[in-house]
Amino acid sequence: MRATVSQTSAEGFEAIVLENTHLRALVIPELGGRVWELEDRIRERQWIWHREDVPLQKTLPGAVYDDVWAGGWEELFPNDAPGRFEGRNLPDHGEWWTTRWTLTDSSSGPMANIRLSAKSSVLKATYLKEFRLANDASTLSVTYHIRSEELQPFHFLFKQHLAIKITPDCRLSMPGGRVQAVDPSFGTLLQGDATFKWPFGKAGERVVDLRVISHPSTKAKEFVYVRDLPQPWCGVQDNQKGALIRMNFDSHQFPFVWLFLTYGGWRNLYTAVLEPCSNLPKDLSQAVRLGQSARLEPGQEFTTTVSVTLAGLTETDH
């Protein structure tokens, strides 16, 4: 089967499907250009989480993200935490997730391709997002272009936000790194803000293995930063399905990974969100002070590619 692009709809919204024998991805341009479905066709595993109590809907800029978050694979730009920064009022979780993107090009063949474009409403900047899927590949790649039309430099955050549909048979997968809780008062798995090596943290005398995904009845939750990854990837494996999802990224543009984990403990939701990020921490002003924020000069373009692979487990993955 060659890689194809086709038009469809998803819950009343126009959508685009890229697919081949291995993988099927459904993209909704109007809703932030988010990926709404990502299916491993070989192992019959749909990886993207959908929130049951919030419908898929068009959301106006300025909305409270947590109240209307429906799931999917989104991106955050130019910020996470809302507030005033460098003379601009920045909306909650940035503007991309509420932006209507326009399909500017698509093609099927040896390489299926769709290109989306948008223009910022909070900055003088233009955006391009290009999805690619080869005819025999199990990897979907996305290339991003952010071009500044500002007259002055600006700092920004750019972050992936891939919500995974999990079960207790799943495990978080990372190559290593140093881990720290984002906010010790938020989580239930760790105690304090001490840094530790992935995956073993501590809660008092108890050792916590962050690879383990708890049953929703545990009402657990945690939010962590991971830095100093030996290789630039993160993922989830499903031991029952014999399947894995792995996100690969550029370690220069994404030196950090955030993991938002709610196992029934936050709003009764059950998902793990993979968040490779340009910045640390989430507060832009603090990230700038620490020299851990992305920045664009006038006329400069930020470009990076992220790829997601859907595959089977090997003996070393268990």
PDB file of C-alpha atoms in Angstrom:
ATOM      1  CA  MET A   1       0.000   0.000   0.000  1.00  0.00           C
ATOM      2  CA  ARG A   2       1.409   3.378  -0.971  1.00  0.00           C
ATOM      3  CA  ALA A   3       1.215   6.302   1.429  1.00  0.00           C
ATOM      4  CA  THR A   4      -1.961   8.281   0.839  1.00  0.00           C
ATOM      5  CA  VAL A   5      -3.647  11.501   1.896  1.00  0.00           C
ATOM      6  CA  SER A   6      -7.435  11.717   2.045  1.00  0.00           C
ATOM      7  CA  GLN A   7     -10.149  13.995   3.383  1.00  0.00           C
ATOM      8  CA  THR A   8     -12.568  12.932   6.120  1.00  0.00           C
ATOM      9  CA  SER A   9     -14.288  14.358   9.186  1.00  0.00           C
ATOM     10  CA  ALA A  10     -13.921  13.867  12.932  1.00  0.00           C
ATOM     11  CA  GLU A  11     -16.773  14.784  15.268  1.00  0.00           C
ATOM     12  CA  GLY A  12     -17.997  17.431  12.838  1.00  0.00           C
ATOM     13  CA  PHE A  13     -14.600  18.907  11.955  1.00  0.00           C
ATOM     14  CA  GLU A  14     -12.825  18.602   8.613  1.00  0.00           C
ATOM     15  CA  ALA A  15      -9.866  16.261   8.941  1.00  0.00           C
ATOM     16  CA  ILE A  16      -7.019  14.843   6.881  1.00  0.00           C
ATOM     17  CA  VAL A  17      -5.771  11.260   7.000  1.00  0.00           C
ATOM     18  CA  LEU A  18      -2.223  10.141   6.196  1.00  0.00           C
ATOM     19  CA  GLU A  19      -1.896   6.374   6.033  1.00  0.00           C
ATOM     20  CA  ASN A  20       0.005   3.377   4.762  1.00  0.00           C
ATOM     21  CA  THR A  21       0.062  -0.315   5.650  1.00  0.00           C
ATOM     22  CA  HIS A  22       1.709   0.358   9.020  1.00  0.00           C
ATOM     23  CA  LEU A  23       0.276   3.609  10.322  1.00  0.00           C
ATOM     24  CA  ARG A  24      -2.786   5.850  10.152  1.00  0.00           C
ATOM     25  CA  ALA A  25      -2.787   9.451  11.392  1.00  0.00           C
ATOM     26  CA  LEU A  26      -5.770  11.814  11.487  1.00  0.00           C
ATOM     27  CA  VAL A  27      -5.068  15.570  11.612  1.00  0.00           C
ATOM     28  CA  ILE A  28      -7.610  18.344  12.319  1.00  0.00           C
ATOM     29  CA  PRO A  29      -6.313  21.654  10.880  1.00  0.00           C
ATOM     30  CA  GLU A  30      -9.045  23.797  12.448  1.00  0.00           C
ATOM     31  CA  LEU A  31      -8.207  22.634  15.971  1.00  0.00           C
ATOM     32  CA  GLY A  32      -4.577  23.647  16.222  1.00  0.00           C
ATOM     33  CA  GLY A  33      -3.525  21.229  13.503  1.00  0.00           C
ATOM     34  CA  ARG A  34      -3.582  18.549  16.186  1.00  0.00           C
ATOM     35  CA  VAL A  35      -3.176  14.844  15.515  1.00  0.00           C
ATOM     36  CA  TRP A  36      -6.364  13.282  16.839  1.00  0.00           C
ATOM     37  CA  GLU A  37      -5.706   9.642  15.989  1.00  0.00           C
ATOM     38  CA  LEU A  38      -2.451   7.726  15.612  1.00  0.00           C
ATOM     39  CA  GLU A  39      -3.013   4.049  14.916  1.00  0.00           C
ATOM     40  CA  ASP A  40      -0.559   1.179  14.691  1.00  0.00           C
ATOM     41  CA  ARG A  41      -2.385  -0.832  12.029  1.00  0.00           C
ATOM     42  CA  ILE A  42      -0.221  -3.926  12.451  1.00  0.00           C
ATOM     43  CA  ARG A  43      -0.908  -4.292  16.171  1.00  0.00           C
ATOM     44  CA  GLU A  44      -4.333  -2.572  16.122  1.00  0.00           C
ATOM     45  CA  ARG A  45      -3.309  -0.019  18.742  1.00  0.00           C
ATOM     46  CA  GLN A  46      -4.663   3.568  18.704  1.00  0.00           C
ATOM     47  CA  TRP A  47      -2.211   5.543  20.834  1.00  0.00           C
ATOM     48  CA  ILE A  48      -3.778   8.968  21.346  1.00  0.00           C
ATOM     49  CA  TRP A  49      -5.886   9.680  24.414  1.00  0.00           C
ATOM     50  CA  HIS A  50      -9.306  11.342  24.160  1.00  0.00           C
ATOM     51  CA  ARG A  51     -10.985  12.870  27.182  1.00  0.00           C
ATOM     52  CA  GLU A  52     -14.421  11.399  27.785  1.00  0.00           C
ATOM     53  CA  ASP A  53     -16.022  14.298  29.681  1.00  0.00           C
ATOM     54  CA  VAL A  54     -14.959  17.097  27.286  1.00  0.00           C
ATOM     55  CA  PRO A  55     -16.096  17.104  23.643  1.00  0.00           C
ATOM     56  CA  LEU A  56     -13.832  17.957  20.758  1.00  0.00           C
ATOM     57  CA  GLN A  57     -14.639  21.628  20.174  1.00  0.00           C
ATOM     58  CA  LYS A  58     -13.428  24.907  18.749  1.00  0.00           C
ATOM     59  CA  THR A  59     -12.023  26.975  21.599  1.00  0.00           C
ATOM     60  CA  LEU A  60     -11.552  30.724  21.676  1.00  0.00           C
ATOM     61  CA  PRO A  61      -8.179  32.255  22.588  1.00  0.00           C
ATOM     62  CA  GLY A  62      -7.942  32.991  26.289  1.00  0.00           C
ATOM     63  CA  ALA A  63      -9.762  29.843  27.412  1.00  0.00           C
ATOM     64  CA  VAL A  64      -8.550  27.952  30.468  1.00  0.00           C
ATOM     65  CA  TYR A  65      -6.745  25.012  28.913  1.00  0.00           C
ATOM     66  CA  ASP A  66      -7.368  22.447  31.648  1.00  0.00           C
ATOM     67  CA  ASP A  67     -11.140  22.995  31.487  1.00  0.00           C
ATOM     68  CA  VAL A  68     -11.450  22.348  27.739  1.00  0.00           C
ATOM     69  CA  TRP A  69      -8.502  20.037  27.030  1.00  0.00           C
ATOM     70  CA  ALA A  70      -9.918  17.190  24.934  1.00  0.00           C
ATOM     71  CA  GLY A  71      -6.688  15.287  24.259  1.00  0.00           C
ATOM     72  CA  GLY A  72      -4.683  14.645  21.106  1.00  0.00           C
ATOM     73  CA  TRP A  73      -1.147  15.444  20.042  1.00  0.00           C
ATOM     74  CA  GLU A  74      -0.718  19.220  20.212  1.00  0.00           C
ATOM     75  CA  GLU A  75       2.126  21.716  20.486  1.00  0.00           C
ATOM     76  CA  LEU A  76       2.586  24.690  22.805  1.00  0.00           C
ATOM     77  CA  PHE A  77       3.925  28.031  21.530  1.00  0.00           C
ATOM     78  CA  PRO A  78       5.050  30.632  22.584  1.00  0.00           C
ATOM     79  CA  ASN A  79       4.417  29.781  26.256  1.00  0.00           C
ATOM     80  CA  ASP A  80       2.904  27.406  28.774  1.00  0.00           C
ATOM     81  CA  ALA A  81       1.894  29.345  31.895  1.00  0.00           C
ATOM     82  CA  PRO A  82      -0.305  32.359  30.985  1.00  0.00           C
ATOM     83  CA  GLY A  83       0.625  35.928  31.836  1.00  0.00           C
ATOM     84  CA  ARG A  84       2.309  39.081  30.670  1.00  0.00           C
ATOM     85  CA  PHE A  85       5.811  38.612  29.282  1.00  0.00           C
ATOM     86  CA  GLU A  86       8.066  40.941  27.246  1.00  0.00           C
ATOM     87  CA  GLY A  87       5.156  43.343  26.755  1.00  0.00           C
ATOM     88  CA  ARG A  88       2.631  40.749  25.544  1.00  0.00           C
ATOM     89  CA  ASN A  89      -0.332  39.035  27.165  1.00  0.00           C
ATOM     90  CA  LEU A  90       0.227  35.332  26.519  1.00  0.00           C
ATOM     91  CA  PRO A  91      -2.740  32.924  26.684  1.00  0.00           C
ATOM     92  CA  ASP A  92      -2.898  29.737  28.722  1.00  0.00           C
ATOM     93  CA  HIS A  93      -0.785  26.991  27.091  1.00  0.00           C
ATOM     94  CA  GLY A  94       0.075  29.347  24.226  1.00  0.00           C
ATOM     95  CA  GLU A  95      -1.878  30.019  21.068  1.00  0.00           C
ATOM     96  CA  TRP A  96      -1.258  27.045  18.777  1.00  0.00           C
ATOM     97  CA  TRP A  97      -3.950  24.802  20.254  1.00  0.00           C
ATOM     98  CA  THR A  98      -6.666  27.414  19.544  1.00  0.00           C
ATOM     99  CA  THR A  99      -5.287  28.472  16.142  1.00  0.00           C
ATOM    100  CA  ARG A 100      -7.038  27.522  12.916  1.00  0.00           C
ATOM    101  CA  TRP A 101      -4.433  26.156  10.516  1.00  0.00           C
ATOM    102  CA  THR A 102      -4.857  26.164   6.730  1.00  0.00           C
ATOM    103  CA  LEU A 103      -4.017  23.257   4.445  1.00  0.00           C
ATOM    104  CA  THR A 104      -1.664  24.661   1.797  1.00  0.00           C
ATOM    105  CA  ASP A 105      -0.371  21.489   0.125  1.00  0.00           C
ATOM    106  CA  SER A 106      -0.860  17.721   0.117  1.00  0.00           C
ATOM    107  CA  SER A 107       0.289  14.763  -1.944  1.00  0.00           C
ATOM    108  CA  SER A 108       0.173  10.951  -2.002  1.00  0.00           C
ATOM    109  CA  GLY A 109       2.742   8.550  -3.419  1.00  0.00           C
ATOM    110  CA  PRO A 110       6.069   7.195  -2.185  1.00  0.00           C
ATOM    111  CA  MET A 111       5.868   9.970   0.415  1.00  0.00           C
ATOM    112  CA  ALA A 112       2.507  11.236   1.708  1.00  0.00           C
ATOM    113  CA  ASN A 113       2.742  14.862   2.688  1.00  0.00           C
ATOM    114  CA  ILE A 114       0.507  17.594   4.085  1.00  0.00           C
ATOM    115  CA  ARG A 115       1.527  21.153   4.826  1.00  0.00           C
ATOM    116  CA  LEU A 116      -0.349  23.477   7.181  1.00  0.00           C
ATOM    117  CA  SER A 117       0.218  27.192   7.733  1.00  0.00           C
ATOM    118  CA  ALA A 118      -0.931  29.783  10.242  1.00  0.00           C
ATOM    119  CA  LYS A 119      -0.167  33.280  11.464  1.00  0.00           C
ATOM    120  CA  SER A 120       0.343  34.349  15.054  1.00  0.00           C
ATOM    121  CA  SER A 121      -2.151  36.579  16.830  1.00  0.00           C
ATOM    122  CA  VAL A 122       0.173  37.408  19.745  1.00  0.00           C
ATOM    123  CA  LEU A 123       3.452  37.901  17.840  1.00  0.00           C
ATOM    124  CA  LYS A 124       4.530  39.022  14.408  1.00  0.00           C
ATOM    125  CA  ALA A 125       5.353  35.510  13.264  1.00  0.00           C
ATOM    126  CA  THR A 126       4.299  32.894  10.717  1.00  0.00           C
ATOM    127  CA  TYR A 127       4.068  29.144  11.185  1.00  0.00           C
ATOM    128  CA  LEU A 128       4.408  26.085   8.968  1.00  0.00           C
ATOM    129  CA  LYS A 129       3.839  22.477   9.963  1.00  0.00           C
ATOM    130  CA  GLU A 130       4.608  19.652   7.520  1.00  0.00           C
ATOM    131  CA  PHE A 131       3.671  15.995   8.082  1.00  0.00           C
ATOM    132  CA  ARG A 132       5.429  13.209   6.142  1.00  0.00           C
ATOM    133  CA  LEU A 133       4.775   9.480   5.931  1.00  0.00           C
ATOM    134  CA  ALA A 134       6.721   7.199   3.570  1.00  0.00           C
ATOM    135  CA  ASN A 135       4.921   4.305   1.895  1.00  0.00           C
ATOM    136  CA  ASP A 136       6.770   1.552   3.788  1.00  0.00           C
ATOM    137  CA  ALA A 137       7.446   3.397   7.061  1.00  0.00           C
ATOM    138  CA  SER A 138       6.118   3.053  10.586  1.00  0.00           C
ATOM    139  CA  THR A 139       7.280   6.590  11.407  1.00  0.00           C
ATOM    140  CA  LEU A 140       5.348   9.856  11.061  1.00  0.00           C
ATOM    141  CA  SER A 141       7.569  12.947  10.965  1.00  0.00           C
ATOM    142  CA  VAL A 142       6.539  16.550  11.553  1.00  0.00           C
ATOM    143  CA  THR A 143       8.730  19.507  10.591  1.00  0.00           C
ATOM    144  CA  TYR A 144       8.020  22.894  12.155  1.00  0.00           C
ATOM    145  CA  HIS A 145       8.983  26.353  10.907  1.00  0.00           C
ATOM    146  CA  ILE A 146       8.485  29.458  13.057  1.00  0.00           C
ATOM    147  CA  ARG A 147       9.594  32.665  11.359  1.00  0.00           C
ATOM    148  CA  SER A 148       9.881  35.906  13.306  1.00  0.00           C
ATOM    149  CA  GLU A 149       8.695  39.137  11.686  1.00  0.00           C
ATOM    150  CA  GLU A 150       9.337  41.104  14.861  1.00  0.00           C
ATOM    151  CA  LEU A 151      11.731  44.046  14.988  1.00  0.00           C
ATOM    152  CA  GLN A 152      13.153  42.909  18.325  1.00  0.00           C
ATOM    153  CA  PRO A 153      14.272  39.502  19.636  1.00  0.00           C
ATOM    154  CA  PHE A 154      11.790  37.522  21.710  1.00  0.00           C
ATOM    155  CA  HIS A 155      12.017  34.533  24.020  1.00  0.00           C
ATOM    156  CA  PHE A 156       9.616  31.640  23.690  1.00  0.00           C
ATOM    157  CA  LEU A 157       8.784  28.108  24.724  1.00  0.00           C
ATOM    158  CA  PHE A 158       8.091  25.372  22.179  1.00  0.00           C
ATOM    159  CA  LYS A 159       6.810  22.070  23.494  1.00  0.00           C
ATOM    160  CA  GLN A 160       5.274  18.845  22.279  1.00  0.00           C
ATOM    161  CA  HIS A 161       2.117  17.718  24.089  1.00  0.00           C
ATOM    162  CA  LEU A 162       1.314  14.117  23.152  1.00  0.00           C
ATOM    163  CA  ALA A 163      -1.368  12.577  25.380  1.00  0.00           C
ATOM    164  CA  ILE A 164      -1.088   8.785  25.388  1.00  0.00           C
ATOM    165  CA  LYS A 165      -3.968   6.363  25.821  1.00  0.00           C
ATOM    166  CA  ILE A 166      -2.595   4.165  28.602  1.00  0.00           C
ATOM    167  CA  THR A 167      -3.509   1.008  30.514  1.00  0.00           C
ATOM    168  CA  PRO A 168      -1.892  -0.613  33.570  1.00  0.00           C
ATOM    169  CA  ASP A 169      -0.101  -2.909  31.086  1.00  0.00           C
ATOM    170  CA  CYS A 170       1.846   0.092  29.768  1.00  0.00           C
ATOM    171  CA  ARG A 171       5.257   1.350  30.865  1.00  0.00           C
ATOM    172  CA  LEU A 172       6.945   4.705  30.400  1.00  0.00           C
ATOM    173  CA  SER A 173      10.159   4.418  28.405  1.00  0.00           C
ATOM    174  CA  MET A 174      13.115   6.812  28.575  1.00  0.00           C
ATOM    175  CA  PRO A 175      16.840   6.408  27.789  1.00  0.00           C
ATOM    176  CA  GLY A 176      17.803   7.840  31.186  1.00  0.00           C
ATOM    177  CA  GLY A 177      18.337  11.353  32.487  1.00  0.00           C
ATOM    178  CA  ARG A 178      18.012  13.370  35.685  1.00  0.00           C
ATOM    179  CA  VAL A 179      14.496  13.790  37.059  1.00  0.00           C
ATOM    180  CA  GLN A 180      12.959  16.414  39.336  1.00  0.00           C
ATOM    181  CA  ALA A 181       9.366  17.066  40.400  1.00  0.00           C
ATOM    182  CA  VAL A 182       7.891  20.213  38.861  1.00  0.00           C
ATOM    183  CA  ASP A 183       5.915  21.003  42.016  1.00  0.00           C
ATOM    184  CA  PRO A 184       6.279  18.729  45.065  1.00  0.00           C
ATOM    185  CA  SER A 185       2.887  19.905  46.345  1.00  0.00           C
ATOM    186  CA  PHE A 186       1.159  18.607  43.197  1.00  0.00           C
ATOM    187  CA  GLY A 187       2.340  15.018  42.898  1.00  0.00           C
ATOM    188  CA  THR A 188       1.538  11.938  44.954  1.00  0.00           C
ATOM    189  CA  LEU A 189       4.302   9.600  43.761  1.00  0.00           C
ATOM    190  CA  LEU A 190       7.412  11.531  44.860  1.00  0.00           C
ATOM    191  CA  GLN A 191       8.334  13.504  47.961  1.00  0.00           C
ATOM    192  CA  GLY A 192      10.348  16.711  47.817  1.00  0.00           C
ATOM    193  CA  ASP A 193      12.226  18.203  44.892  1.00  0.00           C
ATOM    194  CA  ALA A 194      15.443  16.179  45.030  1.00  0.00           C
ATOM    195  CA  THR A 195      16.965  15.255  41.660  1.00  0.00           C
ATOM    196  CA  PHE A 196      17.423  11.562  40.865  1.00  0.00           C
ATOM    197  CA  LYS A 197      18.399   9.335  37.961  1.00  0.00           C
ATOM    198  CA  TRP A 198      15.608   7.903  35.836  1.00  0.00           C
ATOM    199  CA  PRO A 199      13.599   5.832  36.702  1.00  0.00           C
ATOM    200  CA  PHE A 200      14.006   5.360  40.477  1.00  0.00           C
ATOM    201  CA  GLY A 201      12.849   8.123  42.808  1.00  0.00           C
ATOM    202  CA  LYS A 202      11.941   8.057  46.479  1.00  0.00           C
ATOM    203  CA  ALA A 203       8.909   8.758  48.619  1.00  0.00           C
ATOM    204  CA  GLY A 204      10.364   8.580  52.113  1.00  0.00           C
ATOM    205  CA  GLU A 205      11.950   5.138  52.381  1.00  0.00           C
ATOM    206  CA  ARG A 206       9.902   3.775  49.501  1.00  0.00           C
ATOM    207  CA  VAL A 207      11.501   3.436  46.055  1.00  0.00           C
ATOM    208  CA  VAL A 208       9.296   4.675  43.203  1.00  0.00           C
ATOM    209  CA  ASP A 209       9.761   3.268  39.697  1.00  0.00           C
ATOM    210  CA  LEU A 210       8.444   5.949  37.339  1.00  0.00           C
ATOM    211  CA  ARG A 211       8.238   3.455  34.494  1.00  0.00           C
ATOM    212  CA  VAL A 212       5.239   1.835  36.173  1.00  0.00           C
ATOM    213  CA  ILE A 213       1.808   3.143  35.145  1.00  0.00           C
ATOM    214  CA  SER A 214      -0.618   2.710  38.026  1.00  0.00           C
ATOM    215  CA  HIS A 215      -4.244   1.627  37.807  1.00  0.00           C
ATOM    216  CA  PRO A 216      -6.661   4.600  37.816  1.00  0.00           C
ATOM    217  CA  SER A 217      -8.041   3.448  41.155  1.00  0.00           C
ATOM    218  CA  THR A 218      -4.761   4.529  42.787  1.00  0.00           C
ATOM    219  CA  LYS A 219      -5.630   8.196  42.116  1.00  0.00           C
ATOM    220  CA  ALA A 220      -1.934   8.884  41.590  1.00  0.00           C
ATOM    221  CA  LYS A 221      -0.479  11.906  39.785  1.00  0.00           C
ATOM    222  CA  GLU A 222       2.931  13.408  39.125  1.00  0.00           C
ATOM    223  CA  PHE A 223       4.586  16.064  36.970  1.00  0.00           C
ATOM    224  CA  VAL A 224       8.340  15.889  36.382  1.00  0.00           C
ATOM    225  CA  TYR A 225      11.120  17.500  34.396  1.00  0.00           C
ATOM    226  CA  VAL A 226      13.803  15.283  32.848  1.00  0.00           C
ATOM    227  CA  ARG A 227      17.137  16.700  31.684  1.00  0.00           C
ATOM    228  CA  ASP A 228      20.497  15.360  30.497  1.00  0.00           C
ATOM    229  CA  LEU A 229      18.944  12.571  28.442  1.00  0.00           C
ATOM    230  CA  PRO A 230      21.701  10.382  26.938  1.00  0.00           C
ATOM    231  CA  GLN A 231      19.618  10.081  23.747  1.00  0.00           C
ATOM    232  CA  PRO A 232      16.792  12.328  22.509  1.00  0.00           C
ATOM    233  CA  TRP A 233      13.671  10.179  22.757  1.00  0.00           C
ATOM    234  CA  CYS A 234      10.808   9.224  25.045  1.00  0.00           C
ATOM    235  CA  GLY A 235       7.925   6.811  24.730  1.00  0.00           C
ATOM    236  CA  VAL A 236       5.439   4.313  26.084  1.00  0.00           C
ATOM    237  CA  GLN A 237       5.293   0.564  25.616  1.00  0.00           C
ATOM    238  CA  ASP A 238       2.185  -1.610  25.841  1.00  0.00           C
ATOM    239  CA  ASN A 239       3.224  -5.035  27.069  1.00  0.00           C
ATOM    240  CA  GLN A 240      -0.216  -6.567  26.529  1.00  0.00           C
ATOM    241  CA  LYS A 241      -0.375  -5.463  22.883  1.00  0.00           C
ATOM    242  CA  GLY A 242       3.335  -6.011  22.254  1.00  0.00           C
ATOM    243  CA  ALA A 243       3.503  -2.448  20.919  1.00  0.00           C
ATOM    244  CA  LEU A 244       5.435   0.733  21.537  1.00  0.00           C
ATOM    245  CA  ILE A 245       5.304   4.396  20.605  1.00  0.00           C
ATOM    246  CA  ARG A 246       8.516   6.416  20.568  1.00  0.00           C
ATOM    247  CA  MET A 247       8.964  10.136  19.970  1.00  0.00           C
ATOM    248  CA  ASN A 248      12.369  11.190  18.625  1.00  0.00           C
ATOM    249  CA  PHE A 249      13.486  14.813  18.607  1.00  0.00           C
ATOM    250  CA  ASP A 250      16.479  17.132  18.269  1.00  0.00           C
ATOM    251  CA  SER A 251      18.334  17.444  21.579  1.00  0.00           C
ATOM    252  CA  HIS A 252      19.498  20.959  20.705  1.00  0.00           C
ATOM    253  CA  GLN A 253      15.986  22.363  20.271  1.00  0.00           C
ATOM    254  CA  PHE A 254      14.427  20.050  22.877  1.00  0.00           C
ATOM    255  CA  PRO A 255      16.994  19.588  25.675  1.00  0.00           C
ATOM    256  CA  PHE A 256      14.297  18.749  28.230  1.00  0.00           C
ATOM    257  CA  VAL A 257      11.361  16.355  28.545  1.00  0.00           C
ATOM    258  CA  TRP A 258       8.413  17.047  30.808  1.00  0.00           C
ATOM    259  CA  LEU A 259       6.129  14.174  31.816  1.00  0.00           C
ATOM    260  CA  PHE A 260       2.602  14.922  33.016  1.00  0.00           C
ATOM    261  CA  LEU A 261       1.180  11.782  34.594  1.00  0.00           C
ATOM    262  CA  THR A 262      -2.367  11.424  35.866  1.00  0.00           C
ATOM    263  CA  TYR A 263      -3.432   7.966  36.927  1.00  0.00           C
ATOM    264  CA  GLY A 264      -6.882   9.020  38.078  1.00  0.00           C
ATOM    265  CA  GLY A 265      -5.443  11.588  40.483  1.00  0.00           C
ATOM    266  CA  TRP A 266      -5.977  14.797  38.490  1.00  0.00           C
ATOM    267  CA  ARG A 267      -9.585  15.486  37.481  1.00  0.00           C
ATOM    268  CA  ASN A 268     -10.154  11.707  37.411  1.00  0.00           C
ATOM    269  CA  LEU A 269      -8.233  11.530  34.113  1.00  0.00           C
ATOM    270  CA  TYR A 270      -6.025   8.649  33.019  1.00  0.00           C
ATOM    271  CA  THR A 271      -3.216   9.543  30.640  1.00  0.00           C
ATOM    272  CA  ALA A 272       0.528  10.128  30.355  1.00  0.00           C
ATOM    273  CA  VAL A 273       1.592  13.197  28.373  1.00  0.00           C
ATOM    274  CA  LEU A 274       4.981  13.208  26.619  1.00  0.00           C
ATOM    275  CA  GLU A 275       6.364  16.747  26.440  1.00  0.00           C
ATOM    276  CA  PRO A 276       9.802  17.292  24.862  1.00  0.00           C
ATOM    277  CA  CYS A 277      10.460  20.983  25.447  1.00  0.00           C
ATOM    278  CA  SER A 278      12.810  23.836  24.582  1.00  0.00           C
ATOM    279  CA  ASN A 279      12.596  25.367  28.057  1.00  0.00           C
ATOM    280  CA  LEU A 280      12.825  24.675  31.752  1.00  0.00           C
ATOM    281  CA  PRO A 281      10.950  25.606  33.900  1.00  0.00           C
ATOM    282  CA  LYS A 282       7.454  26.453  32.617  1.00  0.00           C
ATOM    283  CA  ASP A 283       7.703  30.092  33.756  1.00  0.00           C
ATOM    284  CA  LEU A 284       9.249  32.027  30.858  1.00  0.00           C
ATOM    285  CA  SER A 285      10.828  34.755  32.985  1.00  0.00           C
ATOM    286  CA  GLN A 286      12.539  32.203  35.189  1.00  0.00           C
ATOM    287  CA  ALA A 287      13.697  30.160  32.181  1.00  0.00           C
ATOM    288  CA  VAL A 288      15.256  33.307  30.676  1.00  0.00           C
ATOM    289  CA  ARG A 289      17.056  34.090  33.940  1.00  0.00           C
ATOM    290  CA  LEU A 290      18.457  30.551  34.003  1.00  0.00           C
ATOM    291  CA  GLY A 291      19.533  30.691  30.351  1.00  0.00           C
ATOM    292  CA  GLN A 292      17.115  27.852  29.564  1.00  0.00           C
ATOM    293  CA  SER A 293      14.701  29.523  27.141  1.00  0.00           C
ATOM    294  CA  ALA A 294      14.484  29.503  23.354  1.00  0.00           C
ATOM    295  CA  ARG A 295      14.901  32.840  21.536  1.00  0.00           C
ATOM    296  CA  LEU A 296      14.356  34.188  18.039  1.00  0.00           C
ATOM    297  CA  GLU A 297      16.096  37.171  16.476  1.00  0.00           C
ATOM    298  CA  PRO A 298      14.315  39.471  13.992  1.00  0.00           C
ATOM    299  CA  GLY A 299      13.847  37.653  10.684  1.00  0.00           C
ATOM    300  CA  GLN A 300      15.195  34.408  12.115  1.00  0.00           C
ATOM    301  CA  GLU A 301      13.471  31.041  11.614  1.00  0.00           C
ATOM    302  CA  PHE A 302      13.237  28.260  14.162  1.00  0.00           C
ATOM    303  CA  THR A 303      13.092  24.858  12.444  1.00  0.00           C
ATOM    304  CA  THR A 304      12.947  21.418  13.955  1.00  0.00           C
ATOM    305  CA  THR A 305      11.644  17.931  13.150  1.00  0.00           C
ATOM    306  CA  VAL A 306       9.943  15.506  15.500  1.00  0.00           C
ATOM    307  CA  SER A 307       9.171  11.917  14.527  1.00  0.00           C
ATOM    308  CA  VAL A 308       6.921   9.315  16.110  1.00  0.00           C
ATOM    309  CA  THR A 309       7.514   5.614  15.478  1.00  0.00           C
ATOM    310  CA  LEU A 310       4.952   2.864  16.113  1.00  0.00           C
ATOM    311  CA  ALA A 311       6.543  -0.565  16.415  1.00  0.00           C
ATOM    312  CA  GLY A 312       6.518  -3.936  18.136  1.00  0.00           C
ATOM    313  CA  LEU A 313       8.343  -4.756  21.347  1.00  0.00           C
ATOM    314  CA  THR A 314      11.653  -6.591  21.337  1.00  0.00           C
ATOM    315  CA  GLU A 315      13.079  -8.724  24.137  1.00  0.00           C
ATOM    316  CA  THR A 316      15.096  -5.760  25.429  1.00  0.00           C
ATOM    317  CA  ASP A 317      11.964  -3.598  25.706  1.00  0.00           C
ATOM    318  CA  HIS A 318      10.318  -5.785  28.357  1.00  0.00           C
TER     319      HIS A 318
END
